Short mmCIF file of C-alpha atoms in Angstrom, two decimals:
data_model
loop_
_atom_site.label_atom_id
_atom_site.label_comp_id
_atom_site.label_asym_id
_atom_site.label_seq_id
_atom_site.Cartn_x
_atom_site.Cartn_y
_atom_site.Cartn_z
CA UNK A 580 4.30 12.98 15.10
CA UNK A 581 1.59 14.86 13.16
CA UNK A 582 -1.48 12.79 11.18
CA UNK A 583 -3.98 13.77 9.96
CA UNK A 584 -7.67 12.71 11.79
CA UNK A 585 -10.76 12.19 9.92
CA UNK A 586 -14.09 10.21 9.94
CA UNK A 587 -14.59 7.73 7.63
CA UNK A 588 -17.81 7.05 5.79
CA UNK A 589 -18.44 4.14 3.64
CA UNK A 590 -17.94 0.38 4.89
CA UNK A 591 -15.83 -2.63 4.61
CA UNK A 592 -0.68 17.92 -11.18
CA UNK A 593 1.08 17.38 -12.50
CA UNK A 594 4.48 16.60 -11.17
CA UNK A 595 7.42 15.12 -11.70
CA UNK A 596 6.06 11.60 -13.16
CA UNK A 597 7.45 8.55 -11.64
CA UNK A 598 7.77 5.39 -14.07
CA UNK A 599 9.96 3.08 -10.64
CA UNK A 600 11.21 4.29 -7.80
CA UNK A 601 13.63 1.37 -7.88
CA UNK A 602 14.71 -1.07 -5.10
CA UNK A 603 16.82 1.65 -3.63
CA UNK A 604 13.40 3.97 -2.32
CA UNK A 605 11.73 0.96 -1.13
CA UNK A 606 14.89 0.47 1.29
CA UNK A 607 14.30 3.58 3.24
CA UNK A 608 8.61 8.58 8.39
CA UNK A 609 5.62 9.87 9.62
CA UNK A 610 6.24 13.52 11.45
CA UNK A 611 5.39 15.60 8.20
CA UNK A 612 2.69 18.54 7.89
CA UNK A 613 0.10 17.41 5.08
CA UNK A 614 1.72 18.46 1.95
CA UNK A 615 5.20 17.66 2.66
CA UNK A 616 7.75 14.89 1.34
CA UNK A 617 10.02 14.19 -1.79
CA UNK A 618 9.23 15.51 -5.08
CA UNK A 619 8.58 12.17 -6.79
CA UNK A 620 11.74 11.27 -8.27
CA UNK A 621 14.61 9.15 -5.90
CA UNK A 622 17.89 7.73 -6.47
CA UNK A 623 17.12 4.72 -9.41
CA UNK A 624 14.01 5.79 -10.53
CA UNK A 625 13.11 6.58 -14.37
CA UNK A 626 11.58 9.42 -15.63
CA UNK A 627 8.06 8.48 -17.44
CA UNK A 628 8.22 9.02 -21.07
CA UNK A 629 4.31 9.34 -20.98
CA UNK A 630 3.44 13.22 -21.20
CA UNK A 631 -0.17 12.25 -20.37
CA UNK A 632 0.25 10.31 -17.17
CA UNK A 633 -1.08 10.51 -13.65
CA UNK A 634 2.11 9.93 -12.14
CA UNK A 635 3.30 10.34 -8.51
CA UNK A 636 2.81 13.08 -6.90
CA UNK A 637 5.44 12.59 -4.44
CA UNK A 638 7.29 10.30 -2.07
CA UNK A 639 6.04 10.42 1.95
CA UNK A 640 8.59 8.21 3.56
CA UNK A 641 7.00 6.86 7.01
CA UNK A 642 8.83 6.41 9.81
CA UNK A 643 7.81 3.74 12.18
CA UNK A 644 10.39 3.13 14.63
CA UNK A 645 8.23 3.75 17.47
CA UNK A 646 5.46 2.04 16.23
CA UNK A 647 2.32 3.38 13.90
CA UNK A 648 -1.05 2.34 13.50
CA UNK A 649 -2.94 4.69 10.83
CA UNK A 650 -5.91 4.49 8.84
CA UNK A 651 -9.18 5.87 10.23
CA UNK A 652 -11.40 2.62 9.24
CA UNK A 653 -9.53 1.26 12.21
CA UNK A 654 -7.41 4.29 14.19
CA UNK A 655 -8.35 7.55 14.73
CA UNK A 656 -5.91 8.71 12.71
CA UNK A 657 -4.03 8.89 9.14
CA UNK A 658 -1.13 9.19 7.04
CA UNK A 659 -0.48 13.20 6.67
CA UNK A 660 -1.81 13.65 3.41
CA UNK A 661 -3.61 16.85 2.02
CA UNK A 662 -6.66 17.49 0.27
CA UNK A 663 -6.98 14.90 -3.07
CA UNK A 664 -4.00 13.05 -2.02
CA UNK A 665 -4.60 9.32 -2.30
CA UNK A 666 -1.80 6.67 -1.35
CA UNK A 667 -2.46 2.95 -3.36
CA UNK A 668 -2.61 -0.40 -1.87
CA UNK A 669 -3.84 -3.80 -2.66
CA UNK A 670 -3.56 -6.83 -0.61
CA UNK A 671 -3.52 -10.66 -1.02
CA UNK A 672 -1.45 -10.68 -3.65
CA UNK A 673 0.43 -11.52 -5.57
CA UNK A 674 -1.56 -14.11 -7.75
CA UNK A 675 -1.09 -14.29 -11.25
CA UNK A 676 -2.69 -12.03 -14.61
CA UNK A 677 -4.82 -9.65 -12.37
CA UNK A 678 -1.63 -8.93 -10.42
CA UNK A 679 0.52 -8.34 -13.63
CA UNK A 680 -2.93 -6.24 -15.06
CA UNK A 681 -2.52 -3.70 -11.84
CA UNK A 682 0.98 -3.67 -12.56
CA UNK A 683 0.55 -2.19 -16.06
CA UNK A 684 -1.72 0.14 -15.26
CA UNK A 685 0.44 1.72 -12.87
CA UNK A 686 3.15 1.71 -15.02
CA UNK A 687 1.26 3.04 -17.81
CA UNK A 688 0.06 5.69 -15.66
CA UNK A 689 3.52 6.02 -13.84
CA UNK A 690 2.35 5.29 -10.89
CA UNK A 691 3.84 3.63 -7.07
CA UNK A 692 1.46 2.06 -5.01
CA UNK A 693 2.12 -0.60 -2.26
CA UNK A 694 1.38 -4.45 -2.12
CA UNK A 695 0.48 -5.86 1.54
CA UNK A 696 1.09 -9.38 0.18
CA UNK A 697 0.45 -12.40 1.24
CA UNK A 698 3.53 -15.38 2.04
CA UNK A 699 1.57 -17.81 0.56
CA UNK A 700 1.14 -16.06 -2.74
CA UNK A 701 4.53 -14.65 -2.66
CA UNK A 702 6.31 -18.30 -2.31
CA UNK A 703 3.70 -19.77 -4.94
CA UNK A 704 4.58 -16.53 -7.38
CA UNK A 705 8.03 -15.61 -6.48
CA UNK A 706 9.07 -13.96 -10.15
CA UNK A 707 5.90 -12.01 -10.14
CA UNK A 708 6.77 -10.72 -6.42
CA UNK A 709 10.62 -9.20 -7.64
CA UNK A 710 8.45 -7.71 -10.79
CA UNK A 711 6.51 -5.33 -8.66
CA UNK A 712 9.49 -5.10 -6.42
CA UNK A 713 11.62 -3.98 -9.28
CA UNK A 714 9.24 -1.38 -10.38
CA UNK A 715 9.25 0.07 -7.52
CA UNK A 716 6.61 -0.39 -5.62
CA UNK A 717 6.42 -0.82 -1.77
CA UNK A 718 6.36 -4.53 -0.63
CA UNK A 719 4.55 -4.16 2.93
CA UNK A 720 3.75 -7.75 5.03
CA UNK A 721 -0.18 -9.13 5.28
CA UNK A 722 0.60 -12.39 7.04
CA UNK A 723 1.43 -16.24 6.07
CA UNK A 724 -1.27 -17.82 5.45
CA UNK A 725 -3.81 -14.73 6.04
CA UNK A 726 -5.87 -15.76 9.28
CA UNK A 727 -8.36 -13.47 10.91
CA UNK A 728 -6.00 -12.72 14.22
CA UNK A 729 -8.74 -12.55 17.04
CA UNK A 730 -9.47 -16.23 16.37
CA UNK A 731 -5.39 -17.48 17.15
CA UNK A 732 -3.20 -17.56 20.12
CA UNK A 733 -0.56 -14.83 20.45
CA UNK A 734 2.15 -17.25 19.78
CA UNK A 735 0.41 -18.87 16.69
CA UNK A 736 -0.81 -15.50 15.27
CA UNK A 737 3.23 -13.79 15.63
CA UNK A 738 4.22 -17.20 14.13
CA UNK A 739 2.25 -16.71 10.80
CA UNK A 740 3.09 -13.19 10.80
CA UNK A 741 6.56 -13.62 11.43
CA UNK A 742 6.54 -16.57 8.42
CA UNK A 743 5.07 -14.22 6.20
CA UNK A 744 7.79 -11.57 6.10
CA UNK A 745 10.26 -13.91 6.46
CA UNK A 746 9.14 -15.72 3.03
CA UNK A 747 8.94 -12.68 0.97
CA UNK A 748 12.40 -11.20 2.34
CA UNK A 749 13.90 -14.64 1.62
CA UNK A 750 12.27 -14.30 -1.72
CA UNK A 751 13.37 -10.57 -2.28
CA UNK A 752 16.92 -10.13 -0.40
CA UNK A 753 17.56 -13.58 0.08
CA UNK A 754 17.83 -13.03 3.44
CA UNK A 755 15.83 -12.77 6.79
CA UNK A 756 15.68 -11.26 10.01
CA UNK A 757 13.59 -10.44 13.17
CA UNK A 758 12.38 -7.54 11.78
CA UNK A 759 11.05 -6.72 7.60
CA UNK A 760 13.22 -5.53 5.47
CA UNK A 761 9.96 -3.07 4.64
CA UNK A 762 8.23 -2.56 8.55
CA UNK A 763 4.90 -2.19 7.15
CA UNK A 764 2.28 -4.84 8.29
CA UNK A 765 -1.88 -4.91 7.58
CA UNK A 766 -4.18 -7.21 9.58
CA UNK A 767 -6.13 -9.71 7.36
CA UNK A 768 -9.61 -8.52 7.95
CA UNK A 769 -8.39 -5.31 9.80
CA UNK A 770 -8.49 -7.72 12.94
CA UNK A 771 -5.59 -7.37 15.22
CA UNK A 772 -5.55 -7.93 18.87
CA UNK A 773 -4.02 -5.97 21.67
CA UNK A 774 -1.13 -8.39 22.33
CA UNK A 775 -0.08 -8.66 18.73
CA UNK A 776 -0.08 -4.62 18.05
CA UNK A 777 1.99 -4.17 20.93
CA UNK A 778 4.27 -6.75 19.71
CA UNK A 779 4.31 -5.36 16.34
CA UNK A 780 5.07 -1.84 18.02
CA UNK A 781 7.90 -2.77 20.01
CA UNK A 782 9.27 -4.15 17.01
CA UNK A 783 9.04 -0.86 14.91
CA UNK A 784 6.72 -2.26 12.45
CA UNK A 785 3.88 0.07 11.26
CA UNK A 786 0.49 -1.22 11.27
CA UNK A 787 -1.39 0.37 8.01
CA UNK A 788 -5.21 0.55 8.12
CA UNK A 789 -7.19 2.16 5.27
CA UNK A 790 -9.62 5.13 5.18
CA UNK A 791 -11.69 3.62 2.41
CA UNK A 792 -12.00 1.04 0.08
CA UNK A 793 -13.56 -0.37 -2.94
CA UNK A 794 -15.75 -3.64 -1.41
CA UNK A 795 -14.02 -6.00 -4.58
CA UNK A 796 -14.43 -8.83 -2.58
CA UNK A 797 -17.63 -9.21 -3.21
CA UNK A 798 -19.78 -10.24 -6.40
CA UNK A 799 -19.58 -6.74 -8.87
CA UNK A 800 -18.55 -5.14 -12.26
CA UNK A 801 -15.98 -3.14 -12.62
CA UNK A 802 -18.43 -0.44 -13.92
CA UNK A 803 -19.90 -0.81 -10.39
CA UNK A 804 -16.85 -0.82 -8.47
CA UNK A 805 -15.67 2.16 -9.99
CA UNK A 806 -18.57 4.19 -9.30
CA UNK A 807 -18.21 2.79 -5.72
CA UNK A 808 -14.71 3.96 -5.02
CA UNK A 809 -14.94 6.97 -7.05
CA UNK A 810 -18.15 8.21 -4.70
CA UNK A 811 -16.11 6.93 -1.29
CA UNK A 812 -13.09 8.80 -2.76
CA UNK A 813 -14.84 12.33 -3.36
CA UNK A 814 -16.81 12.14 -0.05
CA UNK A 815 -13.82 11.61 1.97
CA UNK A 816 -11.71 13.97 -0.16
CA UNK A 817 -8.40 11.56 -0.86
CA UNK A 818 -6.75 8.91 1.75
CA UNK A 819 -5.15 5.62 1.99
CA UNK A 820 -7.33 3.42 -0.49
CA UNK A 821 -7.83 -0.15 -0.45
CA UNK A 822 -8.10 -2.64 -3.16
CA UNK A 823 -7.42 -6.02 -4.16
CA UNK A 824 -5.30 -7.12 -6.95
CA UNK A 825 -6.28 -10.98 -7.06
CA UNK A 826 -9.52 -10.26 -8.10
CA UNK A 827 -9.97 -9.67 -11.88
CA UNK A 828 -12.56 -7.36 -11.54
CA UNK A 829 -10.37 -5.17 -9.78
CA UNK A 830 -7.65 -5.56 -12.54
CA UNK A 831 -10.27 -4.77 -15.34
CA UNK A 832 -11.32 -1.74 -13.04
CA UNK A 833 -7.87 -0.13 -12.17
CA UNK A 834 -7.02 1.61 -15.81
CA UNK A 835 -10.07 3.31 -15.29
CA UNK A 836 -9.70 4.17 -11.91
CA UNK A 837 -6.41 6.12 -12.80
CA UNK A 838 -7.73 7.71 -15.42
CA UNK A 839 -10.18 9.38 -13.39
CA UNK A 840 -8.08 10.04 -10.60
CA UNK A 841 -6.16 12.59 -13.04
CA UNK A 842 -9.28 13.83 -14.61
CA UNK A 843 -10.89 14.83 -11.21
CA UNK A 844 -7.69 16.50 -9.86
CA UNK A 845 -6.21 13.91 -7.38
CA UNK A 846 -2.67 13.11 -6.34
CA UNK A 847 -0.94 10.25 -6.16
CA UNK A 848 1.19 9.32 -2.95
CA UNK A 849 3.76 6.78 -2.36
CA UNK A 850 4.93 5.92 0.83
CA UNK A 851 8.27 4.04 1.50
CA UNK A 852 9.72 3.29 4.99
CA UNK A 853 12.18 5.13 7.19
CA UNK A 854 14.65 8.32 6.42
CA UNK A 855 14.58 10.64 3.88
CA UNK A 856 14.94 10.31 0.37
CA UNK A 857 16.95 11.78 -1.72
#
């Protein structure tokens, strides 16, 4: 398996443009040399009719059969990505108008990113949940009821875990297994404990770190928070970025965001589990 390993510093072009990768890319692995993947367009996506856009770059389908843990705010290593490649994802979601504000951005932009949501959110918001779904965007897991792991038992910690994915498959396939439909899990708080990522290993599910982030949970303006994640981003170069879409100054932020992600020469990754895609 080849990643990518970098330090992380900062704290908790034009392609083919991608308007959805549809339902059918977010049913499909790590092993590729920065660089490599799908051109971004798969089976049921639509072409963006926006000459101007950001778009995707290109699809990097993950593999995590044997496990993964990536993200160097919390592993010492990362998704395979080269220089001014950024992958999108926002967790806690999904909650209402700030959710459904990200999502127009990205599709303005044609854009993929992927949603670590929340079971709680997705069972109180279960048409907004099957919107980004059907715009195809990744759906990975984030937990129930979003604990902080390393204060629960094992059992009670793979309990809310297991709920989590279980309620937003239900919601999405209407069906549910042992294992995601999408094997892609983030620890609230990027807290895990040793017993629970070796369960979630011998599963096949992926654990998904970040390598920076915009700090949106705390008071700020989304003049401020852009500056913020727009300085982490050209220190570090690209990565897998962190935001949250419940928070409306995040929402307000994101246009912008994009905007300048074109202007300063980045590309846009989206990941999607398993095999290749066509």
């Amino acid at each position: 398996m080849t990643v990518q390993t970098r330090s992380f510093e900062g704290s908790p072009r034009r392609a083919l443009f991608v308007c959805a990768l549809g339902l059918a890319a977010a049913a499909f692995g790590l092993g590729l040399t920065p660089g490599s993947g799908t051109p971004a367009r798969a089976a049921g996506e639509t072409a963006c009719t926006n000459p101007a856009a950001l778009g995707t770059a290109r699809v990097l389908p993950v593999d995590t059969s044997r496990g993964l843990e990536v993200g160097t705010k919390s592993y010492p290593q990362t998704l395979p990505l080269g220089p001014k490649e950024v992958v999108l994802t926002f967790d806690d979601g999904p909650i209402g108008k700030p959710t459904e504000q990200v999502l127009a951005a990205l599709a303005a932009e044609c854009v993929n990113a992927t949603f670590f949501v929340v079971g709680e959110q997705a069972a109180a918001h279960p048409a907004l949940l099957k919107r980004i779904a059907a715009a195809g965007h990744t759906i990975g897991h984030h937990s129930m009821t979003h604990p902080i792991m390393t204060g629960l038992g094992f059992e009670a910690g793979k309990s809310d875990i297991e709920r989590g994915w279980r309620t937003v498959d239900r919601i999405l396939t209407g069906r549910e297994g042992d294992r995601p439909a999408t094997p892609f899990f983030r620890f609230p708080g990027f807290a895990p404990t040793p017993e629970l990522a070796a369960w979630l290993k011998a599963k096949g599910i992926g654990t998904f770190g970040a390598d920076l982030w915009g700090t949106d949970w705390q008071k700020t303006t989304p003049d401020a928070l852009l500056r913020q994640v727009l300085d982490r981003l050209d220190k570090r170069g690209g990565g897998i970025l962190l935001l949250h879409d419940i928070h409306a100054h995040t929402a307000a932020m994101f246009p912008a965001l994009l905007t300048e992600l074109k202007a300063r020469g980045y590309r846009v990754v989206h990941i999607v589990p398993g095999g290749a895609v066509s």
